[in-house]
Amino acid sequence: MNDRTKEKQQNGLATVVRHPLGVWSGGRELAWVAAYLALVSLPLVLLLLGEMPPAVGFWWDFSMGLGFAGLAVIGMQFALTARFPRLTSPFGIDVIYVFHRYLAWVGMGLVAAHFSILWLFHHEALGALNPLEARWELTSGRVSLTMFALAVVTSQWRKALKLEYGLWRYAHVAFATLGFGAAVAHILGVGNYTSTPTKAALWLVVTLSWLCLILWVRLFKPWRQMQTPYRVQEVRPEAAGAITLVLEPDGHEGMPTFKAGQFAWLTIGANPFLLREHPFSIASAPEALPRLCFGIKALGDFTSRLRDIAPGETAYLDGPYGVFSVDSFPHAAGYAFIVGGIGVTPAISMLRSLAARGDRRPLWLFYGNNSLEDVIYGEELDDLASRLDLRVIHVVKEPPEGWEGESGFLDGDILARHLVDDKSGLVFFLCGPPPMTKAAREALLRLGVRADSIRAEIFELV
Ligand SMILES: Cc1cc2nc3c(=O)[nH]c(=O)nc-3n(C[C@H](O)[C@H](O)[C@H](O)COP(=O)(O)OP(=O)(O)OC[C@H]3O[C@@H](n4cnc5c(N)ncnc54)[C@H](O)[C@@H]3O)c2cc1C
């Protein structure tokens, strides 16, 4: 398991208890897991109700159960990535993507086990492998297994396979949708458990719900974004090759509200149906709505093109999403932000918002950069420090001559030097390169901070 995955897991699991500084959250997580298990079991329960086909033997029946369970898990994968704000809110969308990734292995494993058991114990039922000779519904089952395997393998090893993110995303949607369609066709074609009219009808309802979900995500949501476009108002250069992108709603009221620190998916230069969207933290405060600002660092194709975007260009947004916000911990005694490089964007949104609200709680911003020239929002941070009870601690890897501030890598000694001794009422927000957030989390735990007082945002979803 890599650092990012561990970080996301800890981030999600940390909330499954009552947090003394925030709102009750454990109940919502448990309800979420219970609802997930109920929905995954639903197709199996429906098929077990009423008239059953005659039992063929343990391995046969077991294999059928595995097949249906696998398809139910895979069907729910579409719901997990449909970005229903309420559905993702207990954990945050990044943690939901981690579930999605693990559950893909579970779903594919179940479907593969269904096939393997038949192969071992009922080989004759599989017939010919050659699609030209085989029964179409059995070929359909094998196509679905192949599609699911391709979806999982290309996601797990996308970077090793050197698959560009945008291309991978198209392929992923195609593999998943084709695989799912082929699996449903396989079940209906074989007809073992769906032959009575009631069961066929129930199965149809379940299948149509899955289909509606796919249509909602791929057609309805992009269409809704097309109805609420944004206009680029300004593209402002910032330090270290970053830009501030300013958007204003075009012909509508704009985003009604968001929590400082949340993010949105941004599409520019394409329409939302083309899946060319990228996630960015909203750097402005909710108090500045309807205008929205994003702080973006040039890292690849899309982010490098943004500096050449002309004012007036159309943009589309899907959001807000995420739980990385001071507003998740309204009763905290203070907040400490530990960020590196462009990871400052959700922190600046929260600081801007706290300043707009006149918040007087103690705040710390530990801000790691390679050099002082890389510091983004430097002057504004000085201004925020004068309006808030905020200490800005720059940690510079390659400091200039005569630098008297902190230097090197952000570590426990630096944190201990600037934070108060009693950290029990504080909440910590970490955002930056994974090695930095990992080191900061470990240092905080060593300093006695509770795991559920540490939240992290990772700028990479899979
Ligand atoms: C919750 C969140 C908030 C973020 N906030 C910011 C921010 O405020 N400022 C900022 O500069 N960056 C932010 N990022 C990172 C930003 O999304 C990526 O840098 C950007 O998508 C890279 O695209 P690219 O084509 O320029 O680079 P590429 O070289 O194509 O991609 C670099 C890496 O970014 C990821 N990525 C690429 N395209 C996508 C996509 N469409 N969807 C999801 N991930 C993708 C992939 O892991 C890829 O390996 C955030 C990411 C997340 C997940």
Short mmCIF file of C-alpha atoms and ligand atoms in Angstrom, two decimals:
data_model
loop_
_atom_site.label_atom_id
_atom_site.label_comp_id
_atom_site.label_asym_id
_atom_site.label_seq_id
_atom_site.Cartn_x
_atom_site.Cartn_y
_atom_site.Cartn_z
CA MET A 1 0.00 0.00 0.00
CA ASN A 2 1.52 3.37 -0.94
CA ASP A 3 1.66 6.50 1.23
CA ARG A 4 -1.25 8.19 -0.54
CA THR A 5 -3.55 5.24 -0.03
CA LYS A 6 -2.60 4.93 3.64
CA GLU A 7 -3.14 8.65 4.09
CA LYS A 8 -6.60 8.49 2.54
CA GLN A 9 -7.57 5.48 4.61
CA GLN A 10 -6.48 7.07 7.85
CA ASN A 11 -8.28 10.21 6.80
CA GLY A 12 -11.52 8.34 6.35
CA LEU A 13 -11.30 6.06 9.34
CA ALA A 14 -10.36 8.88 11.67
CA THR A 15 -13.94 10.17 11.58
CA VAL A 16 -15.64 6.93 12.70
CA VAL A 17 -15.77 8.15 16.29
CA ARG A 18 -17.43 11.07 17.97
CA HIS A 19 -15.16 14.05 17.53
CA PRO A 20 -15.10 16.35 20.56
CA LEU A 21 -14.49 19.43 18.41
CA GLY A 22 -16.94 18.81 15.65
CA VAL A 23 -20.29 17.34 14.91
CA TRP A 24 -21.35 13.73 15.51
CA SER A 25 -20.09 11.83 12.48
CA GLY A 26 -19.69 8.16 13.45
CA GLY A 27 -23.41 7.45 13.03
CA ARG A 28 -23.41 8.75 9.48
CA GLU A 29 -20.46 6.56 8.51
CA LEU A 30 -22.09 3.47 10.01
CA ALA A 31 -25.38 4.28 8.26
CA TRP A 32 -23.43 4.69 5.03
CA VAL A 33 -21.78 1.26 5.35
CA ALA A 34 -25.13 -0.34 6.32
CA ALA A 35 -26.88 1.24 3.29
CA TYR A 36 -24.05 0.08 1.03
CA LEU A 37 -24.30 -3.52 2.29
CA ALA A 38 -28.11 -3.46 1.96
CA LEU A 39 -27.94 -2.24 -1.63
CA VAL A 40 -25.28 -4.79 -2.57
CA SER A 41 -27.36 -7.60 -1.04
CA LEU A 42 -30.61 -6.46 -2.66
CA PRO A 43 -30.25 -8.26 -6.02
CA LEU A 44 -29.30 -11.50 -4.20
CA VAL A 45 -32.28 -11.25 -1.85
CA LEU A 46 -34.63 -10.59 -4.75
CA LEU A 47 -33.39 -13.68 -6.55
CA LEU A 48 -33.74 -15.87 -3.46
CA LEU A 49 -37.39 -14.83 -2.97
CA GLY A 50 -40.11 -17.08 -4.33
CA GLU A 51 -39.61 -19.97 -6.72
CA MET A 52 -36.01 -21.21 -7.06
CA PRO A 53 -34.49 -23.31 -9.80
CA PRO A 54 -33.80 -26.91 -8.62
CA ALA A 55 -30.53 -27.20 -6.67
CA VAL A 56 -27.74 -28.58 -8.85
CA GLY A 57 -25.14 -29.03 -6.18
CA PHE A 58 -23.08 -26.96 -3.76
CA TRP A 59 -20.42 -25.71 -6.17
CA TRP A 60 -22.96 -24.78 -8.85
CA ASP A 61 -25.21 -22.85 -6.46
CA PHE A 62 -22.23 -21.26 -4.72
CA SER A 63 -20.82 -20.13 -8.06
CA MET A 64 -24.19 -18.57 -9.05
CA GLY A 65 -24.32 -16.69 -5.74
CA LEU A 66 -20.79 -15.37 -6.31
CA GLY A 67 -21.69 -14.20 -9.81
CA PHE A 68 -24.71 -12.22 -8.62
CA ALA A 69 -22.81 -10.82 -5.64
CA GLY A 70 -19.97 -9.73 -7.96
CA LEU A 71 -22.34 -7.95 -10.30
CA ALA A 72 -24.08 -6.21 -7.37
CA VAL A 73 -20.71 -4.92 -6.09
CA ILE A 74 -19.78 -3.75 -9.59
CA GLY A 75 -23.19 -2.12 -10.11
CA MET A 76 -22.68 -0.13 -6.91
CA GLN A 77 -19.32 1.08 -8.24
CA PHE A 78 -21.26 3.41 -10.55
CA ALA A 79 -23.06 4.88 -7.53
CA LEU A 80 -19.80 5.37 -5.62
CA THR A 81 -18.33 7.54 -8.39
CA ALA A 82 -21.58 9.33 -9.25
CA ARG A 83 -20.50 12.15 -6.89
CA PHE A 84 -23.77 12.44 -4.98
CA PRO A 85 -22.75 15.12 -2.45
CA ARG A 86 -24.81 13.58 0.37
CA LEU A 87 -23.54 10.10 -0.39
CA THR A 88 -19.89 11.15 -0.28
CA SER A 89 -20.12 13.65 2.58
CA PRO A 90 -19.45 11.33 5.57
CA PHE A 91 -16.00 10.34 4.24
CA GLY A 92 -15.09 12.82 1.52
CA ILE A 93 -14.89 11.96 -2.14
CA ASP A 94 -11.18 11.03 -2.07
CA VAL A 95 -11.85 8.30 0.50
CA ILE A 96 -14.84 7.10 -1.55
CA TYR A 97 -12.49 6.72 -4.54
CA VAL A 98 -10.22 4.54 -2.41
CA PHE A 99 -13.23 2.33 -1.51
CA HIS A 100 -14.12 2.25 -5.19
CA ARG A 101 -10.64 1.05 -6.03
CA TYR A 102 -10.62 -1.77 -3.47
CA LEU A 103 -14.19 -2.81 -4.18
CA ALA A 104 -13.33 -3.11 -7.88
CA TRP A 105 -10.93 -5.91 -6.90
CA VAL A 106 -13.63 -7.49 -4.72
CA GLY A 107 -16.26 -7.33 -7.52
CA MET A 108 -13.90 -8.67 -10.14
CA GLY A 109 -12.68 -11.38 -7.75
CA LEU A 110 -16.24 -12.56 -7.15
CA VAL A 111 -17.05 -12.68 -10.86
CA ALA A 112 -13.74 -14.46 -11.59
CA ALA A 113 -14.49 -16.98 -8.81
CA HIS A 114 -17.94 -17.59 -10.33
CA PHE A 115 -16.30 -18.47 -13.64
CA SER A 116 -13.40 -20.46 -12.12
CA ILE A 117 -15.70 -22.68 -10.01
CA LEU A 118 -17.77 -23.56 -13.06
CA TRP A 119 -14.56 -24.20 -14.99
CA LEU A 120 -13.35 -26.61 -12.29
CA PHE A 121 -16.56 -28.40 -11.30
CA HIS A 122 -18.98 -27.96 -14.22
CA HIS A 123 -16.70 -27.61 -17.17
CA GLU A 124 -19.31 -29.04 -19.55
CA ALA A 125 -21.72 -26.16 -18.78
CA LEU A 126 -19.26 -23.62 -20.20
CA GLY A 127 -19.34 -25.11 -23.69
CA ALA A 128 -16.99 -23.91 -26.41
CA LEU A 129 -14.71 -20.93 -25.75
CA ASN A 130 -14.66 -19.88 -29.42
CA PRO A 131 -17.28 -17.08 -29.72
CA LEU A 132 -18.26 -18.32 -33.17
CA GLU A 133 -19.34 -21.68 -31.73
CA ALA A 134 -20.33 -20.73 -28.16
CA ARG A 135 -23.80 -19.74 -26.96
CA TRP A 136 -24.01 -15.92 -27.14
CA GLU A 137 -24.98 -15.53 -23.48
CA LEU A 138 -21.91 -17.48 -22.33
CA THR A 139 -19.65 -15.39 -24.58
CA SER A 140 -21.32 -12.36 -23.08
CA GLY A 141 -20.30 -13.52 -19.59
CA ARG A 142 -16.69 -14.00 -20.70
CA VAL A 143 -16.65 -10.55 -22.38
CA SER A 144 -17.84 -8.96 -19.15
CA LEU A 145 -15.12 -10.71 -17.12
CA THR A 146 -12.47 -9.53 -19.61
CA MET A 147 -13.79 -5.94 -19.50
CA PHE A 148 -13.80 -5.87 -15.68
CA ALA A 149 -10.25 -7.24 -15.60
CA LEU A 150 -9.12 -4.57 -18.08
CA ALA A 151 -10.83 -1.83 -16.03
CA VAL A 152 -9.11 -2.96 -12.83
CA VAL A 153 -5.65 -3.61 -14.29
CA THR A 154 -5.46 -0.32 -16.23
CA SER A 155 -6.52 1.61 -13.12
CA GLN A 156 -4.18 -0.15 -10.72
CA TRP A 157 -1.16 0.19 -13.00
CA ARG A 158 -2.08 3.33 -15.00
CA LYS A 159 1.24 5.05 -14.37
CA ALA A 160 3.34 1.92 -14.96
CA LEU A 161 1.45 1.40 -18.24
CA LYS A 162 2.15 5.07 -19.10
CA LEU A 163 -1.52 5.70 -19.76
CA GLU A 164 -2.33 9.43 -19.94
CA TYR A 165 -5.06 10.29 -17.38
CA GLY A 166 -7.62 11.54 -19.94
CA LEU A 167 -7.19 8.49 -22.17
CA TRP A 168 -7.36 6.17 -19.15
CA ARG A 169 -10.62 7.82 -18.09
CA TYR A 170 -12.28 7.20 -21.48
CA ALA A 171 -11.04 3.60 -21.46
CA HIS A 172 -12.23 3.12 -17.88
CA VAL A 173 -15.76 4.33 -18.63
CA ALA A 174 -15.88 2.14 -21.77
CA PHE A 175 -14.58 -1.02 -19.99
CA ALA A 176 -16.92 -0.56 -17.03
CA THR A 177 -20.06 0.18 -19.06
CA LEU A 178 -19.44 -2.55 -21.65
CA GLY A 179 -18.56 -5.05 -18.92
CA PHE A 180 -21.68 -4.22 -16.98
CA GLY A 181 -23.94 -4.40 -20.07
CA ALA A 182 -22.42 -7.75 -21.07
CA ALA A 183 -22.92 -9.13 -17.55
CA VAL A 184 -26.62 -8.15 -17.49
CA ALA A 185 -27.08 -9.69 -20.96
CA HIS A 186 -25.37 -12.86 -19.68
CA ILE A 187 -27.74 -13.13 -16.70
CA LEU A 188 -30.86 -12.50 -18.77
CA GLY A 189 -29.64 -14.85 -21.54
CA VAL A 190 -28.85 -17.72 -19.17
CA GLY A 191 -32.12 -17.02 -17.34
CA ASN A 192 -31.44 -19.49 -14.50
CA TYR A 193 -32.73 -17.26 -11.73
CA THR A 194 -34.72 -14.74 -13.73
CA SER A 195 -37.12 -17.04 -15.58
CA THR A 196 -40.30 -16.50 -13.55
CA PRO A 197 -42.19 -13.30 -14.50
CA THR A 198 -41.93 -11.76 -10.99
CA LYS A 199 -38.21 -12.32 -10.78
CA ALA A 200 -37.67 -11.11 -14.33
CA ALA A 201 -39.59 -7.92 -13.42
CA LEU A 202 -37.65 -7.38 -10.19
CA TRP A 203 -34.39 -7.98 -11.97
CA LEU A 204 -35.44 -5.51 -14.65
CA VAL A 205 -36.13 -2.85 -12.00
CA VAL A 206 -32.67 -3.36 -10.47
CA THR A 207 -31.05 -3.23 -13.91
CA LEU A 208 -33.00 -0.10 -14.89
CA SER A 209 -31.90 1.61 -11.66
CA TRP A 210 -28.28 0.92 -12.58
CA LEU A 211 -28.94 2.22 -16.09
CA CYS A 212 -30.56 5.40 -14.75
CA LEU A 213 -27.50 5.95 -12.59
CA ILE A 214 -25.21 5.72 -15.62
CA LEU A 215 -27.45 8.10 -17.62
CA TRP A 216 -27.60 10.51 -14.70
CA VAL A 217 -23.80 10.66 -14.41
CA ARG A 218 -22.91 10.69 -18.10
CA LEU A 219 -25.81 12.71 -19.56
CA PHE A 220 -27.85 14.57 -16.97
CA LYS A 221 -24.97 15.98 -14.89
CA PRO A 222 -22.99 17.31 -17.90
CA TRP A 223 -26.22 18.74 -19.34
CA ARG A 224 -26.90 20.55 -16.06
CA GLN A 225 -23.37 22.00 -16.15
CA MET A 226 -24.01 23.26 -19.69
CA GLN A 227 -27.03 25.20 -18.33
CA THR A 228 -24.88 26.97 -15.70
CA PRO A 229 -21.69 28.10 -17.47
CA TYR A 230 -19.00 30.31 -15.98
CA ARG A 231 -16.88 32.97 -17.69
CA VAL A 232 -13.14 33.40 -17.13
CA GLN A 233 -12.80 36.88 -15.69
CA GLU A 234 -9.06 36.95 -15.14
CA VAL A 235 -5.97 34.76 -15.34
CA ARG A 236 -3.43 36.24 -12.92
CA PRO A 237 0.17 34.99 -12.80
CA GLU A 238 1.38 34.00 -9.33
CA ALA A 239 4.78 32.91 -7.99
CA ALA A 240 6.38 29.61 -9.03
CA GLY A 241 4.57 29.44 -12.38
CA ALA A 242 1.17 29.19 -10.74
CA ILE A 243 -1.88 31.19 -11.80
CA THR A 244 -5.03 32.46 -10.16
CA LEU A 245 -8.05 31.71 -12.33
CA VAL A 246 -11.05 33.93 -11.58
CA LEU A 247 -14.50 32.74 -12.70
CA GLU A 248 -17.88 34.42 -12.63
CA PRO A 249 -21.25 32.81 -13.28
CA ASP A 250 -22.68 33.59 -16.69
CA GLY A 251 -26.42 34.16 -16.72
CA HIS A 252 -27.19 32.43 -13.41
CA GLU A 253 -26.72 32.99 -9.68
CA GLY A 254 -23.65 30.76 -9.42
CA MET A 255 -22.76 28.26 -6.73
CA PRO A 256 -25.18 28.94 -3.84
CA THR A 257 -22.55 28.21 -1.21
CA PHE A 258 -19.58 25.98 -0.36
CA LYS A 259 -17.44 25.23 2.66
CA ALA A 260 -14.05 26.95 2.66
CA GLY A 261 -11.51 24.28 1.67
CA GLN A 262 -13.79 22.31 -0.68
CA PHE A 263 -12.96 21.63 -4.32
CA ALA A 264 -14.74 21.47 -7.68
CA TRP A 265 -14.19 19.78 -11.03
CA LEU A 266 -13.30 22.34 -13.71
CA THR A 267 -13.78 22.02 -17.48
CA ILE A 268 -12.34 24.64 -19.83
CA GLY A 269 -11.95 24.41 -23.60
CA ALA A 270 -14.26 21.40 -23.91
CA ASN A 271 -17.85 20.58 -23.13
CA PRO A 272 -18.71 18.66 -19.94
CA PHE A 273 -19.83 15.57 -21.88
CA LEU A 274 -16.22 14.97 -22.98
CA LEU A 275 -14.94 14.04 -19.48
CA ARG A 276 -12.03 16.53 -19.70
CA GLU A 277 -12.60 17.87 -16.16
CA HIS A 278 -9.91 18.35 -13.50
CA PRO A 279 -10.34 18.78 -9.73
CA PHE A 280 -9.12 21.99 -8.06
CA SER A 281 -9.58 23.40 -4.57
CA ILE A 282 -11.58 26.61 -4.52
CA ALA A 283 -9.06 29.17 -3.26
CA SER A 284 -11.51 31.99 -2.63
CA ALA A 285 -13.78 32.26 0.40
CA PRO A 286 -17.51 31.47 0.27
CA GLU A 287 -18.01 35.08 1.37
CA ALA A 288 -16.67 36.19 -2.07
CA LEU A 289 -19.37 34.31 -4.00
CA PRO A 290 -20.57 34.40 -6.75
CA ARG A 291 -16.96 34.96 -7.89
CA LEU A 292 -14.69 31.91 -7.54
CA CYS A 293 -10.89 31.79 -7.61
CA PHE A 294 -8.63 28.79 -8.16
CA GLY A 295 -4.86 28.69 -7.57
CA ILE A 296 -3.37 26.34 -10.15
CA LYS A 297 0.17 25.11 -10.65
CA ALA A 298 1.34 24.04 -14.11
CA LEU A 299 2.10 20.33 -13.83
CA GLY A 300 0.98 18.76 -17.10
CA ASP A 301 -0.97 19.32 -20.33
CA PHE A 302 -4.13 20.88 -18.94
CA THR A 303 -2.63 22.98 -16.15
CA SER A 304 0.12 24.34 -18.46
CA ARG A 305 -2.46 25.51 -21.01
CA LEU A 306 -4.46 27.53 -18.49
CA ARG A 307 -2.10 30.51 -18.42
CA ASP A 308 -2.96 31.17 -22.10
CA ILE A 309 -6.72 31.13 -21.52
CA ALA A 310 -8.24 34.46 -22.56
CA PRO A 311 -10.75 36.30 -20.36
CA GLY A 312 -14.26 35.58 -21.61
CA GLU A 313 -13.59 31.87 -22.21
CA THR A 314 -16.40 29.55 -21.05
CA ALA A 315 -15.80 27.22 -18.11
CA TYR A 316 -17.97 24.61 -16.39
CA LEU A 317 -17.91 23.52 -12.78
CA ASP A 318 -19.11 20.45 -10.93
CA GLY A 319 -19.00 20.99 -7.20
CA PRO A 320 -18.48 21.74 -4.42
CA TYR A 321 -17.14 18.48 -2.97
CA GLY A 322 -15.00 17.41 -0.06
CA VAL A 323 -14.93 17.53 3.73
CA PHE A 324 -11.55 19.25 4.14
CA SER A 325 -12.89 22.33 5.89
CA VAL A 326 -12.74 24.21 9.16
CA ASP A 327 -16.53 24.09 9.05
CA SER A 328 -16.39 20.35 9.75
CA PHE A 329 -14.92 21.30 13.17
CA PRO A 330 -16.86 24.40 14.24
CA HIS A 331 -16.01 24.02 17.94
CA ALA A 332 -12.23 23.75 17.58
CA ALA A 333 -10.14 26.04 19.80
CA GLY A 334 -7.87 26.82 16.85
CA TYR A 335 -6.66 25.52 13.50
CA ALA A 336 -3.20 24.70 12.17
CA PHE A 337 -2.58 24.35 8.44
CA ILE A 338 0.48 22.40 7.36
CA VAL A 339 0.91 22.78 3.62
CA GLY A 340 3.51 22.48 0.90
CA GLY A 341 3.67 24.28 -2.48
CA ILE A 342 0.33 24.50 -4.28
CA GLY A 343 -1.24 22.63 -1.34
CA VAL A 344 -1.74 26.11 0.11
CA THR A 345 -4.95 26.64 -1.93
CA PRO A 346 -7.52 25.06 0.44
CA ALA A 347 -5.74 26.74 3.39
CA ILE A 348 -5.92 30.19 1.80
CA SER A 349 -9.64 29.65 1.18
CA MET A 350 -10.15 28.80 4.87
CA LEU A 351 -7.99 31.74 6.04
CA ARG A 352 -9.79 34.17 3.73
CA SER A 353 -13.12 32.90 5.04
CA LEU A 354 -12.06 33.09 8.72
CA ALA A 355 -10.86 36.67 8.12
CA ALA A 356 -14.16 37.62 6.45
CA ARG A 357 -16.03 36.24 9.47
CA GLY A 358 -13.80 38.12 11.95
CA ASP A 359 -12.74 34.83 13.61
CA ARG A 360 -10.40 35.42 16.56
CA ARG A 361 -9.21 31.87 17.25
CA PRO A 362 -5.45 31.13 17.15
CA LEU A 363 -4.23 29.95 13.74
CA TRP A 364 -0.96 28.61 12.38
CA LEU A 365 0.13 28.21 8.78
CA PHE A 366 3.25 26.05 8.32
CA TYR A 367 4.10 26.60 4.66
CA GLY A 368 6.87 24.49 3.08
CA ASN A 369 8.52 25.55 -0.20
CA ASN A 370 11.77 24.93 -2.02
CA SER A 371 12.71 28.61 -1.99
CA LEU A 372 11.22 31.92 -0.94
CA GLU A 373 10.52 32.67 -4.63
CA ASP A 374 8.11 29.71 -4.67
CA VAL A 375 5.86 31.16 -1.97
CA ILE A 376 2.40 31.81 -3.45
CA TYR A 377 0.13 34.48 -1.86
CA GLY A 378 3.10 35.78 0.20
CA GLU A 379 1.85 39.39 0.56
CA GLU A 380 -1.73 38.38 1.19
CA LEU A 381 -0.58 36.03 3.96
CA ASP A 382 1.16 38.96 5.67
CA ASP A 383 -2.07 40.93 5.42
CA LEU A 384 -4.13 37.99 6.76
CA ALA A 385 -1.67 37.64 9.66
CA SER A 386 -2.42 41.23 10.64
CA ARG A 387 -6.20 40.70 10.51
CA LEU A 388 -6.31 37.27 12.16
CA ASP A 389 -4.58 35.70 15.18
CA LEU A 390 -2.38 33.94 12.61
CA ARG A 391 1.27 32.93 12.70
CA VAL A 392 2.75 32.19 9.26
CA ILE A 393 5.80 29.93 9.53
CA HIS A 394 7.66 29.61 6.23
CA VAL A 395 9.80 26.50 6.02
CA VAL A 396 12.27 26.91 3.17
CA LYS A 397 14.29 24.02 1.81
CA GLU A 398 16.94 26.21 0.16
CA PRO A 399 16.89 29.44 2.18
CA PRO A 400 18.63 32.63 0.98
CA GLU A 401 21.68 33.90 2.76
CA GLY A 402 20.86 35.49 6.10
CA TRP A 403 17.45 33.74 6.39
CA GLU A 404 16.48 33.55 10.04
CA GLY A 405 13.29 31.58 9.66
CA GLU A 406 12.79 27.82 9.55
CA SER A 407 14.67 25.85 6.91
CA GLY A 408 15.00 22.27 5.64
CA PHE A 409 12.04 19.91 5.78
CA LEU A 410 9.01 20.43 7.97
CA ASP A 411 9.41 18.19 11.02
CA GLY A 412 8.24 17.64 14.59
CA ASP A 413 10.83 20.07 16.04
CA ILE A 414 9.56 22.90 13.88
CA LEU A 415 5.94 22.11 14.78
CA ALA A 416 6.74 21.89 18.50
CA ARG A 417 8.66 25.22 18.43
CA HIS A 418 5.66 27.17 17.17
CA LEU A 419 2.55 25.37 18.43
CA VAL A 420 1.13 25.74 21.94
CA ASP A 421 1.86 22.98 24.48
CA ASP A 422 -1.82 22.10 24.93
CA LYS A 423 -2.88 20.98 21.46
CA SER A 424 -6.01 19.17 22.58
CA GLY A 425 -8.45 21.73 21.15
CA LEU A 426 -6.69 22.20 17.82
CA VAL A 427 -7.55 20.70 14.44
CA PHE A 428 -4.78 20.18 11.88
CA PHE A 429 -5.22 20.41 8.09
CA LEU A 430 -2.49 18.82 5.96
CA CYS A 431 -2.15 19.38 2.22
CA GLY A 432 0.99 18.90 0.17
CA PRO A 433 3.26 16.26 -1.33
CA PRO A 434 2.53 12.82 0.23
CA PRO A 435 5.96 12.48 1.94
CA MET A 436 5.41 15.86 3.61
CA THR A 437 1.89 15.09 4.84
CA LYS A 438 3.00 11.65 6.03
CA ALA A 439 5.92 13.15 8.00
CA ALA A 440 3.68 15.87 9.44
CA ARG A 441 1.03 13.36 10.51
CA GLU A 442 3.61 11.16 12.24
CA ALA A 443 5.18 14.16 13.96
CA LEU A 444 1.79 15.38 15.20
CA LEU A 445 0.93 11.94 16.57
CA ARG A 446 4.27 11.90 18.39
CA LEU A 447 3.41 15.32 19.84
CA GLY A 448 0.25 13.77 21.32
CA VAL A 449 -2.31 15.04 18.80
CA ARG A 450 -5.38 12.77 18.41
CA ALA A 451 -5.56 11.03 15.02
CA ASP A 452 -9.10 12.31 14.48
CA SER A 453 -7.90 15.91 14.86
CA ILE A 454 -5.74 15.52 11.75
CA ARG A 455 -7.33 15.90 8.32
CA ALA A 456 -5.47 15.56 5.02
CA GLU A 457 -6.23 16.41 1.41
CA ILE A 458 -4.23 14.69 -1.29
CA PHE A 459 -4.14 16.31 -4.74
CA GLU A 460 -4.39 12.96 -6.50
CA LEU A 461 -7.49 10.78 -6.62
CA VAL A 462 -6.18 7.48 -8.00
C1 LIG B 1 -9.14 17.23 -4.45
C2 LIG B 1 -8.07 17.83 -5.36
C3 LIG B 1 -7.81 19.19 -5.29
C4 LIG B 1 -6.82 19.72 -6.11
N1 LIG B 1 -6.55 21.06 -6.02
C5 LIG B 1 -5.60 21.60 -6.77
C6 LIG B 1 -5.29 23.00 -6.68
O1 LIG B 1 -5.92 23.75 -5.93
N2 LIG B 1 -4.32 23.48 -7.47
C7 LIG B 1 -3.61 22.69 -8.33
O2 LIG B 1 -2.74 23.20 -9.02
N3 LIG B 1 -3.85 21.36 -8.42
C8 LIG B 1 -4.83 20.81 -7.68
N4 LIG B 1 -5.10 19.46 -7.80
C9 LIG B 1 -4.31 18.65 -8.75
C10 LIG B 1 -4.84 18.84 -10.18
O3 LIG B 1 -6.12 18.25 -10.30
C11 LIG B 1 -3.89 18.13 -11.16
O4 LIG B 1 -2.63 18.74 -11.03
C12 LIG B 1 -4.35 18.31 -12.58
O5 LIG B 1 -5.55 17.60 -12.80
C13 LIG B 1 -3.25 17.78 -13.50
O6 LIG B 1 -3.71 17.75 -14.83
P1 LIG B 1 -2.68 17.95 -16.04
O7 LIG B 1 -3.32 17.49 -17.31
O8 LIG B 1 -2.16 19.34 -16.08
O9 LIG B 1 -1.44 17.06 -15.66
P2 LIG B 1 -1.14 15.53 -15.97
O10 LIG B 1 0.34 15.43 -16.16
O11 LIG B 1 -2.05 15.02 -17.03
O12 LIG B 1 -1.56 14.85 -14.62
C14 LIG B 1 -0.76 14.84 -13.48
C15 LIG B 1 -1.49 13.97 -12.45
O13 LIG B 1 -2.68 14.66 -12.04
C16 LIG B 1 -3.78 13.72 -11.94
N5 LIG B 1 -4.81 14.10 -12.92
C17 LIG B 1 -4.64 14.44 -14.21
N6 LIG B 1 -5.83 14.70 -14.80
C18 LIG B 1 -6.75 14.49 -13.85
C19 LIG B 1 -8.18 14.59 -13.84
N7 LIG B 1 -8.85 14.92 -14.94
N8 LIG B 1 -8.85 14.28 -12.69
C20 LIG B 1 -8.17 13.90 -11.58
N9 LIG B 1 -6.82 13.81 -11.53
C21 LIG B 1 -6.12 14.11 -12.64
C22 LIG B 1 -3.23 12.36 -12.27
O14 LIG B 1 -2.90 11.67 -11.08
C23 LIG B 1 -1.98 12.63 -13.05
O15 LIG B 1 -1.03 11.61 -12.90
C24 LIG B 1 -6.10 18.90 -7.01
C25 LIG B 1 -6.39 17.53 -7.07
C26 LIG B 1 -7.36 17.00 -6.26
C27 LIG B 1 -7.66 15.54 -6.35
#
